[in-house]
Amino acid sequence: MARGFILSSQSKATTTSFITRVRLSPPICQKLIFMSPPPLCYLLRLPPNVTPTRSFCCKSSLAQDQIDVAKYKEAFSRQMAVAGLKRHHRIAIGVSGGPDSIALCFLTAAWKTECPHVVSQSGGFIDGLLAIVVDHGLRAESKEEARIVSRRVSEMGIRCEIAYCSWSDGRPKQGHLQEEARDMRYQKLQNICMQHRIGVLLIAHHADDQAELFILRLSRNSGVLGLAGMAFTSQTFSSSKHLYDEGSNNEGILIVRPLLHFSKEDMYKVCQVGGQDWVDDPTNQSLLYARNRIRMSLRSLSSYTFKSELQAVISACRKTRAFVDQFCFNLINQALTIVHQGYAIIDLEILNPSKIVDLCLAKFIALVLQFVSQRQRPVRGRTSKLLLDYIRTFPCKTSLTAAGCYLCPATGSRGTKILVCCSVDCPLPSKTVPTCIHSVGERKWYVPCELEQIISDGKLNSDHFVPDASDVYFLDSSSDTVLTEAKRLNIISESTYKNILLLQRDEIKYFKARIEDNVESETQSKDEVEHATTSLSEPLRPGQICYFMNRFLVTWKLSKNIPVSAVPERSYCDWDLGGESWYHHLWSCTLSHDMVVEVRHMIETDWLYLAKLLKCASLDNLQQQRICTACEREQSTEKRNLYLDYLRFSAERALKMLKSTPVAARRSLPVLVNNQGLLLSIPSIGFKNCPCLTVSCVFKPRVPLGGGHSSFMLPVISVK
């Protein structure tokens, strides 16, 4: 006998929430166990003044032999092992309260406590396990629902924390709600993981989610790599300002999806056998959202043959993705050089692009450009075709600007090498933050060092499943030919082929209609990107760290202890300081501990100014570029000449380093100026206008080369 449903509702006549318990008959409960639940309105006859919000579904009494929970636990344990996870590792779980995340909580708790001597419990909670519930704040009742979910997860022995979202405009833009809610959700999840020093986040995506995503991306003309769906494991890197300093490594967060071999039906079974309640969100029934439309369409195609063949196509795409990722990793190690001043060099002779298939070469180029520009947008369509044609032209004789990067022949290479540097002329995506500043004294969040070992173990495990080229089917296939090739290879039958095409056509038709209805909003969004600017005006105070364009960590301070290396050797050999320190002897500048500087890109006038300094015979010739006060004119001639000598030395050293930096790459270097726009330092080439100034600049991109660890291959595990 079922315990029933609990419906949290809100009366239209009053603002007071109330809870209604409704008893269900056994036959309906059996449907609930083995089938996707029908819409709530079919199960409950609600009072006319009640608007359904979320249904809280409860377990029914069920004989243990009807569902073998041991097979689910064993399959889950194997997936965790492949990901490199052990029971003592600190782990977080993203929880919505639905059957998927509740099943994930149940299986993770069971896995963690399977060996009591490995993981203990304190205060009634399992050590090293945290559930995170994100309240998007888009509905009045969401806060109470989050509390209910949190309480139920806590009853499972899992410590739970609720993250509350706040929106600058009150709520996400119409037409972008799901996308922006997802971005906000992952940002909250990552931040809480960092606060608790947790490096691994479990997400409850399953096989049915992969099927929905496959149809969605197929209807959006995605390529084979996109049709591979969600990765089994993947690193994600937060833009939070608290995560970075010069000495820390940004390992990000490792997202693990251990349920990708489980079906939606399995989620309900796990919840039932575990005696767990879950939440069904009625917004999942809305046809406004593509995933909901596809999900409902897939329910009508529930035959075992269709489902298994659809998963077989996805698996073939994942094999292709795994092979391409590994192939590109080898190319990066062999044919690419990264220079600490923020640019890359591709050796065309080693790369031999004419011998590489389009899919692999396009992915390689995209990885390089995404790293150099730190724009994580996919490079596809006409841009990808343009880049393929460019890199296959040997020797390289022309330049090209694409995907936030400037490409040209490397100096002295006679076209055998391509220089790839960040283009400062390209507009920034609307969500890009040019600078991110925090004080050294602020609390910084670090993930534990165990994450590096987890990733290493996971990579070692997943590499065993990467196929050979002979086992990869779709290397030469496009989004238009994947299904045809799958049918030719007998991966799918004629019936499944036709059904997938019908799903694709229906979604394309609906999507085009939605596009026409939202032309105005889409145009506005496009304008936001086109008019994004690289104006960097946020002030940087002494001791603060600036993350410049997600590429360079910049910090500065003043010091009375001037290092010998900051002063020309001939000066401290030839001048008698009379017992004075360099700080007191030098011609004083107006730099002070309470001043602020700004960080911008290098421009042509900066290196022209260095050349002028080198040839300057008197400080009076630099009157327009001086940063000193009028009272400093009273300084002795000896001190003025000493300061001029220092400026020449600093400029000479900087120009020597600048000569080794390609002109195209110079423009992306960070430069420090005062509030009047006068040049203070170009740290990447060692220039400072005063030896009292200590500046550090480290090339440390937010997202590493290759986008971090990801794995699309995992062993085939049956839970049937």
XYZ file of C-alpha atoms in Angstrom:
720
model
C 0.000 0.000 0.000
C 1.386 3.353 -0.948
C 1.980 5.977 1.652
C 0.803 8.459 -0.976
C 1.759 11.796 -2.474
C 2.394 14.982 -0.570
C 1.454 18.033 -2.555
C 2.795 21.406 -1.528
C 0.326 23.898 -2.942
C -0.709 27.466 -2.640
C -4.297 28.618 -2.520
C -5.358 31.255 -4.977
C -7.614 32.737 -2.322
C -4.940 33.065 0.332
C -1.157 33.330 0.498
C -0.892 30.635 3.154
C 0.733 27.406 1.925
C -0.742 24.094 2.958
C 0.082 20.412 2.512
C -2.391 17.825 1.285
C -1.846 14.082 1.617
C -3.635 11.922 -0.924
C -3.861 8.132 -0.720
C -3.188 6.191 -3.886
C -4.431 2.744 -4.762
C -1.892 -0.087 -5.278
C -2.319 -0.267 -9.074
C -1.285 3.356 -9.468
C 1.695 2.766 -7.217
C 2.879 -0.074 -9.430
C 2.811 2.303 -12.413
C 4.829 4.754 -10.414
C 7.464 2.152 -9.701
C 8.092 0.840 -13.183
C 7.078 3.688 -15.458
C 7.761 7.379 -15.750
C 5.122 9.029 -13.575
C 2.090 10.462 -15.386
C 1.333 14.159 -15.045
C 0.123 15.054 -11.588
C -3.289 16.183 -12.836
C -4.016 12.587 -13.942
C -3.328 11.235 -10.489
C -4.964 13.795 -8.265
C -8.303 15.547 -8.339
C -7.371 18.905 -6.886
C -9.685 21.495 -5.368
C -10.505 24.262 -7.860
C -8.653 26.833 -5.782
C -5.364 24.912 -5.695
C -2.524 25.498 -8.131
C -0.050 22.577 -8.276
C 3.578 23.506 -7.649
C 5.627 20.435 -6.894
C 4.515 16.941 -5.979
C 6.407 15.161 -3.232
C 6.272 11.476 -4.111
C 6.685 8.737 -1.546
C 7.698 5.109 -1.625
C 5.296 2.216 -1.707
C 5.659 -1.083 0.072
C 7.428 -3.429 -2.325
C 8.899 -6.881 -1.897
C 12.694 -6.751 -1.863
C 12.990 -9.542 -4.438
C 11.158 -7.452 -7.070
C 14.104 -5.063 -7.293
C 17.641 -6.252 -6.708
C 19.261 -3.217 -5.094
C 22.605 -5.026 -4.920
C 23.086 -4.823 -8.693
C 22.577 -1.055 -8.613
C 25.068 -0.645 -5.781
C 27.624 -2.822 -7.556
C 27.247 -0.954 -10.851
C 27.522 2.384 -9.046
C 30.630 1.277 -7.176
C 32.338 0.252 -10.421
C 31.605 3.623 -12.009
C 33.041 5.463 -9.010
C 36.189 3.338 -9.226
C 36.613 4.118 -12.938
C 36.343 7.831 -12.111
C 39.270 7.420 -9.698
C 37.123 7.921 -6.595
C 37.634 6.168 -3.269
C 35.391 6.155 -0.232
C 37.593 8.455 1.853
C 37.510 11.225 -0.757
C 35.530 14.378 -0.037
C 32.512 14.498 -2.362
C 29.565 16.828 -2.988
C 26.247 15.974 -4.654
C 24.085 18.387 -6.622
C 20.516 17.753 -5.437
C 17.286 19.018 -6.985
C 15.037 16.701 -5.015
C 13.865 14.756 -8.069
C 14.100 10.967 -8.339
C 17.442 11.202 -10.164
C 19.332 13.157 -7.499
C 17.594 11.344 -4.626
C 18.650 7.998 -6.137
C 22.184 9.390 -6.462
C 22.149 10.410 -2.784
C 20.970 6.947 -1.754
C 23.618 5.121 -3.819
C 26.429 7.465 -2.756
C 25.550 7.153 0.926
C 25.425 3.357 0.594
C 28.774 3.342 -1.250
C 30.425 5.620 1.316
C 29.302 3.558 4.300
C 29.919 0.157 2.768
C 33.276 -0.014 4.537
C 32.780 1.448 8.041
C 36.512 1.392 8.791
C 37.132 3.727 5.813
C 34.406 6.328 6.399
C 33.013 7.189 9.799
C 29.945 9.152 10.810
C 29.989 12.216 13.025
C 26.958 14.002 14.387
C 24.716 11.579 12.524
C 26.214 12.536 9.144
C 28.545 10.640 6.820
C 32.022 12.180 6.825
C 33.261 13.666 3.574
C 29.835 13.887 1.926
C 27.859 17.079 1.294
C 24.590 17.566 -0.586
C 23.936 20.979 -2.151
C 20.417 22.172 -2.944
C 20.219 25.276 -5.168
C 17.171 27.492 -4.732
C 16.919 29.544 -7.919
C 14.387 31.848 -6.272
C 12.155 31.945 -9.349
C 8.968 30.925 -7.543
C 7.518 32.067 -4.230
C 7.390 28.556 -2.826
C 10.908 27.513 -3.904
C 12.515 28.389 -0.562
C 10.173 26.124 1.397
C 10.615 23.325 -1.154
C 14.407 23.587 -0.822
C 14.080 23.251 2.948
C 11.903 20.149 2.605
C 14.394 18.530 0.223
C 17.278 19.466 2.521
C 15.518 17.907 5.495
C 14.856 14.658 3.641
C 18.446 14.396 2.412
C 19.661 15.025 5.955
C 17.509 12.119 7.130
C 19.609 9.916 4.816
C 22.701 10.820 6.868
C 24.002 13.363 4.361
C 24.930 16.839 5.507
C 23.060 19.342 3.319
C 23.507 22.998 2.441
C 21.113 25.277 0.548
C 22.469 27.856 -1.913
C 20.195 30.807 -2.648
C 20.382 32.603 -6.000
C 19.955 36.332 -6.451
C 19.350 37.868 -9.874
C 20.515 41.354 -10.836
C 17.309 42.021 -12.780
C 15.035 40.078 -10.465
C 14.988 36.975 -12.676
C 16.677 35.654 -15.853
C 15.758 37.089 -19.226
C 12.698 35.653 -20.904
C 13.737 33.034 -23.433
C 17.024 32.353 -21.632
C 15.661 31.154 -18.304
C 16.937 27.582 -18.384
C 20.353 28.558 -19.727
C 20.922 31.291 -17.151
C 19.490 29.199 -14.322
C 21.894 26.407 -15.252
C 24.876 28.803 -15.284
C 23.866 30.210 -11.918
C 23.320 26.724 -10.494
C 26.777 25.481 -11.461
C 28.381 28.670 -10.200
C 26.748 28.159 -6.798
C 27.685 24.472 -6.726
C 31.315 25.236 -7.536
C 31.603 28.017 -4.977
C 30.204 25.885 -2.160
C 32.503 23.014 -3.116
C 35.461 25.378 -2.919
C 34.358 26.786 0.432
C 34.238 23.261 1.875
C 37.484 22.206 0.161
C 35.671 19.611 -1.913
C 37.073 18.808 -5.343
C 34.465 16.365 -6.695
C 30.835 17.080 -7.563
C 28.435 14.262 -8.471
C 25.603 15.065 -10.899
C 22.637 12.732 -11.479
C 22.462 12.774 -15.287
C 21.444 9.392 -16.677
C 20.960 7.564 -19.991
C 17.573 9.145 -20.717
C 19.151 12.593 -20.331
C 21.771 11.596 -22.881
C 19.035 10.522 -25.319
C 17.255 13.865 -24.925
C 20.501 15.760 -25.453
C 21.310 13.716 -28.560
C 17.986 14.640 -30.216
C 18.325 18.258 -29.110
C 21.829 18.645 -30.530
C 20.918 16.737 -33.682
C 18.133 19.258 -34.292
C 20.634 22.114 -33.758
C 22.997 20.702 -36.393
C 25.642 19.685 -33.874
C 28.632 17.689 -35.057
C 29.678 14.203 -34.014
C 31.619 15.469 -31.013
C 28.579 17.321 -29.704
C 26.362 14.289 -30.283
C 28.576 12.403 -27.824
C 26.600 14.182 -25.126
C 27.756 14.740 -21.572
C 31.146 13.526 -20.388
C 31.406 10.852 -17.725
C 33.971 13.046 -15.940
C 34.963 16.618 -16.731
C 36.778 19.473 -15.054
C 35.050 22.811 -14.755
C 36.807 26.015 -13.761
C 35.166 28.761 -11.772
C 35.693 32.446 -12.508
C 35.413 33.240 -8.779
C 37.998 35.790 -7.737
C 38.784 33.888 -4.536
C 40.392 30.972 -6.318
C 43.587 32.434 -7.640
C 46.959 33.675 -6.586
C 50.438 33.280 -7.990
C 51.253 30.184 -5.958
C 48.023 28.219 -6.335
C 47.049 25.721 -8.983
C 43.549 26.031 -10.336
C 42.421 22.419 -10.461
C 38.789 23.511 -10.688
C 36.080 21.018 -9.786
C 35.784 17.502 -11.186
C 32.209 16.777 -12.234
C 31.371 13.069 -12.226
C 28.201 11.542 -13.686
C 28.137 7.986 -12.331
C 24.571 7.232 -13.477
C 25.020 7.506 -17.246
C 24.384 3.763 -17.622
C 21.191 3.978 -15.553
C 17.779 4.734 -17.048
C 15.032 6.952 -15.670
C 13.154 3.793 -14.753
C 16.174 2.740 -12.692
C 16.001 6.029 -10.791
C 12.448 5.329 -9.661
C 13.338 1.756 -8.707
C 16.298 2.861 -6.601
C 14.164 5.436 -4.787
C 11.450 2.860 -4.188
C 13.680 0.110 -2.872
C 15.548 2.637 -0.740
C 12.310 3.944 0.695
C 13.094 7.480 -0.438
C 10.706 10.322 -1.275
C 11.341 12.593 -4.217
C 10.033 15.736 -5.868
C 8.410 16.049 -9.302
C 8.509 19.570 -10.707
C 5.435 20.428 -12.870
C 7.556 22.833 -14.947
C 9.106 19.710 -16.466
C 5.781 19.297 -18.304
C 6.034 22.691 -20.022
C 6.377 22.546 -23.813
C 8.164 25.899 -23.770
C 11.421 24.077 -23.102
C 13.074 21.902 -25.744
C 14.159 19.168 -23.358
C 10.591 18.751 -22.115
C 9.246 18.484 -25.651
C 11.827 15.879 -26.583
C 11.330 13.969 -23.341
C 7.582 13.669 -23.944
C 8.136 12.595 -27.544
C 10.615 9.929 -26.477
C 8.081 8.478 -24.049
C 5.917 7.465 -26.995
C 8.885 5.526 -28.404
C 9.507 3.357 -25.385
C 10.222 0.034 -27.067
C 13.351 -1.774 -25.934
C 14.686 -1.910 -29.507
C 14.401 1.827 -30.067
C 15.985 2.732 -26.726
C 18.875 0.298 -27.079
C 19.633 1.344 -30.661
C 19.508 5.042 -29.779
C 21.978 4.408 -26.952
C 24.153 2.443 -29.388
C 24.414 5.479 -31.689
C 25.297 7.701 -28.744
C 27.921 5.175 -27.646
C 29.469 5.199 -31.128
C 29.640 9.015 -31.004
C 31.275 8.809 -27.590
C 33.897 6.412 -28.938
C 34.628 8.901 -31.705
C 34.884 11.731 -29.175
C 37.250 9.756 -26.947
C 39.491 8.905 -29.905
C 39.570 12.514 -31.150
C 40.352 13.879 -27.678
C 43.266 11.477 -27.282
C 44.516 12.208 -30.800
C 44.460 15.969 -30.128
C 46.234 15.496 -26.804
C 49.102 13.825 -28.684
C 49.163 16.607 -31.288
C 49.399 19.246 -28.572
C 52.392 17.501 -27.000
C 54.174 17.150 -30.325
C 53.423 20.226 -32.433
C 52.550 23.065 -30.032
C 54.746 25.391 -27.974
C 53.284 27.686 -25.302
C 55.263 30.842 -24.511
C 54.981 32.395 -21.042
C 54.168 35.770 -22.567
C 50.756 34.460 -23.567
C 51.001 33.119 -27.124
C 51.429 29.772 -28.859
C 53.386 28.491 -31.849
C 52.174 25.649 -34.080
C 54.875 23.740 -35.958
C 53.262 22.864 -39.310
C 56.038 20.490 -40.332
C 55.480 18.349 -37.242
C 51.703 18.730 -37.369
C 51.463 17.771 -41.061
C 47.842 18.979 -41.319
C 47.263 17.548 -44.788
C 47.392 14.040 -43.277
C 44.862 14.715 -40.490
C 41.104 14.244 -40.940
C 38.961 17.358 -40.639
C 37.323 16.331 -37.362
C 40.620 15.888 -35.511
C 42.313 18.932 -37.020
C 39.331 21.204 -36.328
C 39.261 20.049 -32.696
C 43.005 20.643 -32.322
C 42.751 24.193 -33.669
C 39.759 24.928 -31.463
C 41.620 23.768 -28.341
C 44.593 26.007 -29.130
C 42.454 29.074 -29.837
C 40.257 28.544 -26.773
C 43.349 28.340 -24.582
C 45.080 31.416 -25.976
C 41.932 33.590 -26.014
C 40.344 31.988 -22.907
C 37.009 32.039 -24.698
C 35.396 28.683 -24.167
C 32.840 29.014 -26.960
C 32.846 26.215 -29.548
C 34.625 27.010 -32.813
C 32.410 25.675 -35.592
C 30.624 26.396 -38.843
C 32.209 28.818 -41.266
C 34.860 29.840 -38.733
C 36.030 26.256 -38.378
C 36.113 25.804 -42.165
C 38.103 29.028 -42.530
C 40.654 27.865 -39.968
C 41.010 24.459 -41.611
C 41.756 26.051 -44.977
C 44.232 28.439 -43.351
C 46.236 25.848 -41.430
C 46.407 23.509 -44.429
C 48.043 26.203 -46.569
C 51.743 25.409 -46.481
C 53.881 27.386 -46.174
C 51.768 29.925 -44.290
C 52.008 33.384 -45.871
C 48.952 35.306 -44.649
C 47.314 36.325 -41.383
C 43.854 35.564 -40.032
C 41.690 36.793 -37.150
C 39.183 34.268 -35.820
C 37.612 33.140 -32.530
C 39.324 35.873 -30.503
C 42.808 35.090 -31.844
C 45.207 36.506 -34.402
C 47.137 33.965 -36.499
C 50.142 34.750 -38.693
C 53.452 33.206 -39.826
C 55.970 33.088 -36.973
C 58.929 35.419 -37.471
C 61.884 33.706 -39.136
C 60.015 30.456 -39.759
C 59.430 31.028 -43.502
C 55.845 29.970 -43.037
C 56.598 26.622 -41.409
C 55.235 27.816 -38.061
C 52.072 29.690 -37.122
C 51.918 32.236 -34.336
C 48.639 32.236 -32.364
C 48.067 35.192 -30.037
C 45.105 36.816 -28.341
C 43.410 39.476 -30.442
C 42.552 42.560 -28.389
C 40.491 43.970 -31.271
C 37.846 41.238 -31.124
C 34.745 42.127 -29.083
C 34.304 40.255 -25.833
C 31.320 38.001 -25.217
C 28.764 39.851 -23.119
C 29.382 37.730 -19.987
C 33.170 38.145 -20.012
C 34.665 40.019 -17.060
C 37.892 41.762 -18.266
C 39.448 41.986 -14.805
C 38.876 40.234 -11.507
C 40.494 41.895 -8.493
C 40.866 40.746 -4.907
C 43.144 41.581 -1.996
C 45.892 39.262 -0.897
C 44.438 39.254 2.603
C 41.068 37.949 1.418
C 40.224 34.325 2.110
C 41.050 32.137 -0.854
C 39.421 28.803 -1.534
C 41.517 25.818 -2.471
C 40.481 22.308 -3.306
C 42.478 19.560 -1.573
C 45.532 18.084 -3.241
C 43.680 14.750 -3.506
C 41.928 16.033 -6.635
C 45.131 15.852 -8.660
C 45.488 12.176 -7.734
C 41.809 11.489 -8.480
C 42.167 12.984 -11.953
C 45.388 11.048 -12.540
C 43.784 7.748 -11.511
C 40.645 8.463 -13.518
C 42.661 9.285 -16.631
C 44.665 6.103 -16.244
C 41.442 4.095 -16.007
C 39.636 5.813 -18.874
C 42.622 5.538 -21.219
C 42.093 1.768 -21.239
C 38.725 2.277 -22.929
C 39.871 4.681 -25.688
C 39.323 2.809 -28.965
C 41.716 2.348 -31.843
C 41.020 4.118 -35.121
C 39.654 0.863 -36.538
C 36.873 0.878 -33.908
C 35.803 4.470 -34.586
C 32.896 4.808 -37.002
C 32.142 8.513 -37.451
C 35.493 10.227 -38.095
C 34.361 11.323 -41.552
C 30.704 11.917 -40.650
C 28.886 15.212 -40.200
C 25.646 15.850 -38.321
C 23.795 15.220 -41.581
C 25.367 11.819 -42.178
C 25.717 10.285 -38.701
C 22.330 8.564 -38.798
C 22.808 7.358 -42.364
C 26.197 5.897 -41.473
C 24.759 4.306 -38.327
C 22.058 2.634 -40.403
C 24.606 1.442 -42.961
C 26.665 -0.130 -40.176
C 23.544 -1.802 -38.737
C 23.878 0.135 -35.492
C 20.254 1.195 -35.911
C 17.370 -0.331 -37.829
C 15.292 1.360 -40.500
C 12.492 1.891 -37.976
C 14.750 3.569 -35.421
C 16.331 5.665 -38.185
C 12.932 6.993 -39.264
C 11.780 7.664 -35.706
C 14.903 9.665 -34.864
C 14.458 11.703 -38.048
C 10.866 12.445 -37.080
C 11.951 13.626 -33.646
C 14.612 15.795 -35.248
C 12.217 17.364 -37.746
C 9.583 18.101 -35.108
C 12.083 19.866 -32.884
C 13.583 21.827 -35.795
C 10.104 22.994 -36.775
C 9.272 24.063 -33.224
C 12.674 25.698 -32.749
C 12.328 27.786 -35.927
C 8.899 28.958 -34.805
C 10.355 30.023 -31.469
C 13.188 31.853 -33.221
C 10.711 33.864 -35.286
C 8.786 34.767 -32.143
C 11.931 35.981 -30.425
C 13.735 37.846 -33.198
C 13.782 41.057 -31.226
C 15.260 39.521 -28.085
C 17.803 37.522 -30.083
C 18.903 40.697 -31.906
C 19.294 42.464 -28.602
C 21.440 39.632 -27.282
C 23.616 39.759 -30.399
C 24.074 43.502 -30.025
C 25.271 42.991 -26.474
C 28.082 40.795 -27.769
C 29.010 43.108 -30.629
C 29.251 46.167 -28.395
C 31.161 44.474 -25.610
C 34.365 46.365 -24.980
C 37.775 45.706 -23.517
C 37.806 48.942 -21.561
C 39.577 48.090 -18.280
C 39.039 50.807 -15.715
C 38.819 48.963 -12.393
C 41.587 50.328 -10.109
C 44.257 48.049 -8.689
C 45.655 48.932 -5.270
C 48.986 47.809 -3.782
C 48.846 44.170 -2.697
C 45.716 43.367 -4.702
C 45.762 40.697 -7.393
C 44.269 41.344 -10.806
C 43.218 38.438 -13.008
C 43.613 40.176 -16.351
C 41.456 38.762 -19.166
C 41.519 35.328 -17.464
C 45.112 35.048 -18.673
C 47.550 36.993 -16.469
C 47.835 37.345 -12.692
C 49.106 40.868 -11.982
C 50.021 42.417 -8.616
C 52.163 45.358 -7.489
C 53.527 47.000 -4.354
C 56.096 49.588 -3.235
C 59.226 48.692 -1.302
C 62.063 50.604 0.326
C 64.377 47.633 -0.146
C 65.409 47.977 -3.749
C 66.960 44.813 -5.221
C 70.382 45.221 -6.829
C 69.010 43.703 -10.018
C 66.704 46.688 -10.374
C 69.626 49.130 -10.667
C 72.193 49.282 -13.484
C 75.520 47.788 -12.413
C 77.521 50.703 -13.715
C 75.556 53.056 -11.476
C 76.143 51.350 -8.154
C 79.803 50.807 -9.115
C 80.503 54.382 -10.209
C 78.440 56.380 -7.718
C 79.365 57.094 -4.131
C 76.122 57.068 -2.136
C 77.749 58.449 0.981
C 76.099 55.886 3.238
C 72.597 56.599 1.928
C 70.240 53.847 0.761
C 69.129 53.711 -2.849
C 65.639 54.645 -1.722
C 66.887 57.956 -0.285
C 69.466 58.604 -2.936
C 67.312 58.145 -6.017
C 65.386 61.030 -7.502
C 62.087 60.413 -5.702
C 58.926 59.665 -7.646
C 55.373 60.269 -6.557
C 54.432 56.608 -6.200
C 52.759 56.096 -2.840
C 51.165 53.253 -0.938
C 47.715 54.818 -1.238
C 47.781 55.233 -5.009
C 45.916 53.021 -7.462
C 46.868 51.876 -10.938
C 44.936 50.578 -13.905
C 45.745 47.596 -16.089
C 45.291 47.731 -19.852
C 46.652 46.107 -22.991
C 49.948 47.237 -24.452
C 49.701 49.750 -27.290
C 52.182 50.957 -29.883
C 53.017 54.184 -28.033
C 54.301 52.129 -25.100
C 57.266 50.628 -26.942
C 57.865 53.945 -28.727
C 58.164 55.531 -25.287
C 60.745 52.905 -24.285
C 62.796 53.786 -27.365
C 62.549 57.460 -26.437
C 63.775 56.745 -22.902
C 66.800 54.909 -24.232
C 67.899 57.927 -26.262
C 66.906 60.581 -23.738
C 69.736 62.889 -22.624
C 67.835 64.804 -19.946
C 64.783 64.376 -17.741
C 63.542 67.699 -19.021
C 62.952 66.041 -22.386
C 60.425 63.728 -20.700
C 58.342 66.510 -19.201
C 55.058 65.198 -20.658
C 55.764 61.659 -19.499
C 57.013 62.439 -15.989
C 55.207 61.175 -12.916
C 56.980 63.444 -10.475
C 55.920 66.598 -8.644
C 57.257 70.081 -9.136
C 59.175 69.987 -5.865
C 61.350 67.213 -7.247
C 62.940 69.696 -9.599
C 64.892 70.879 -6.576
C 66.648 67.503 -6.330
C 70.391 67.572 -6.960
C 71.706 67.087 -10.448
C 73.476 63.987 -9.225
C 70.213 62.334 -8.165
C 68.422 63.403 -11.345
C 71.138 61.869 -13.473
C 71.080 58.704 -11.391
C 67.336 58.342 -11.920
C 67.742 58.972 -15.648
C 70.429 56.312 -15.712
C 67.987 53.888 -14.100
C 65.254 54.715 -16.637
C 67.638 54.052 -19.523
C 68.726 50.768 -17.976
C 65.123 49.626 -17.439
C 64.122 50.653 -20.963
C 67.172 48.971 -22.524
C 66.459 45.709 -20.715
C 62.791 45.831 -21.683
C 63.501 46.536 -25.350
C 65.841 43.549 -25.555
C 63.084 41.303 -24.247
C 60.537 42.993 -26.472
C 62.555 42.159 -29.584
C 62.064 38.462 -28.853
C 58.293 38.967 -28.549
C 56.406 38.939 -31.865
C 54.733 42.253 -32.654
C 51.340 40.582 -32.884
C 51.741 39.103 -29.395
C 52.840 42.346 -27.762
C 49.411 43.922 -27.850
C 47.927 41.377 -25.446
C 50.540 42.020 -22.735
C 49.278 43.772 -19.585
C 50.517 47.279 -18.846
C 50.214 49.289 -15.609
C 49.410 53.003 -15.845
C 48.479 55.651 -13.294
C 45.171 57.476 -13.184
C 46.517 59.986 -15.716
C 47.328 57.216 -18.187
C 51.101 57.545 -17.766
C 53.167 54.376 -18.094
C 54.350 52.780 -14.832
C 55.327 49.250 -15.779
C 55.262 46.567 -18.473
C 55.925 43.599 -16.182
C 56.128 40.890 -18.858
C 59.284 42.476 -20.281
C 60.698 43.798 -17.007
C 60.113 47.546 -17.396
C 59.429 49.718 -14.337
C 59.818 53.476 -14.117
C 61.000 53.283 -10.500
C 63.095 50.685 -8.642
C 60.793 51.127 -5.637
C 58.049 49.462 -7.677
C 57.718 45.677 -7.437
C 55.425 44.183 -10.082
C 54.603 40.540 -10.737
C 52.929 39.222 -13.871
C 52.367 35.492 -14.415
C 50.748 33.887 -17.441
C 48.267 31.572 -15.764
C 45.139 30.981 -17.891
C 41.958 30.196 -15.986
C 41.188 27.154 -18.143
C 44.245 25.009 -18.958
C 45.256 23.824 -22.395
C 42.832 21.179 -23.595
C 40.056 22.420 -21.318
C 41.044 20.173 -18.421
C 40.471 16.471 -17.912
C 37.386 14.875 -19.422
C 36.410 11.306 -20.184
C 33.672 10.060 -22.486
C 34.510 6.383 -22.179
C 33.465 4.050 -19.395
C 32.939 0.309 -19.150
C 29.607 -1.084 -20.259
C 27.762 -1.988 -17.081
C 24.372 -3.623 -17.198
C 21.907 -3.008 -14.388
C 19.214 -5.215 -15.926
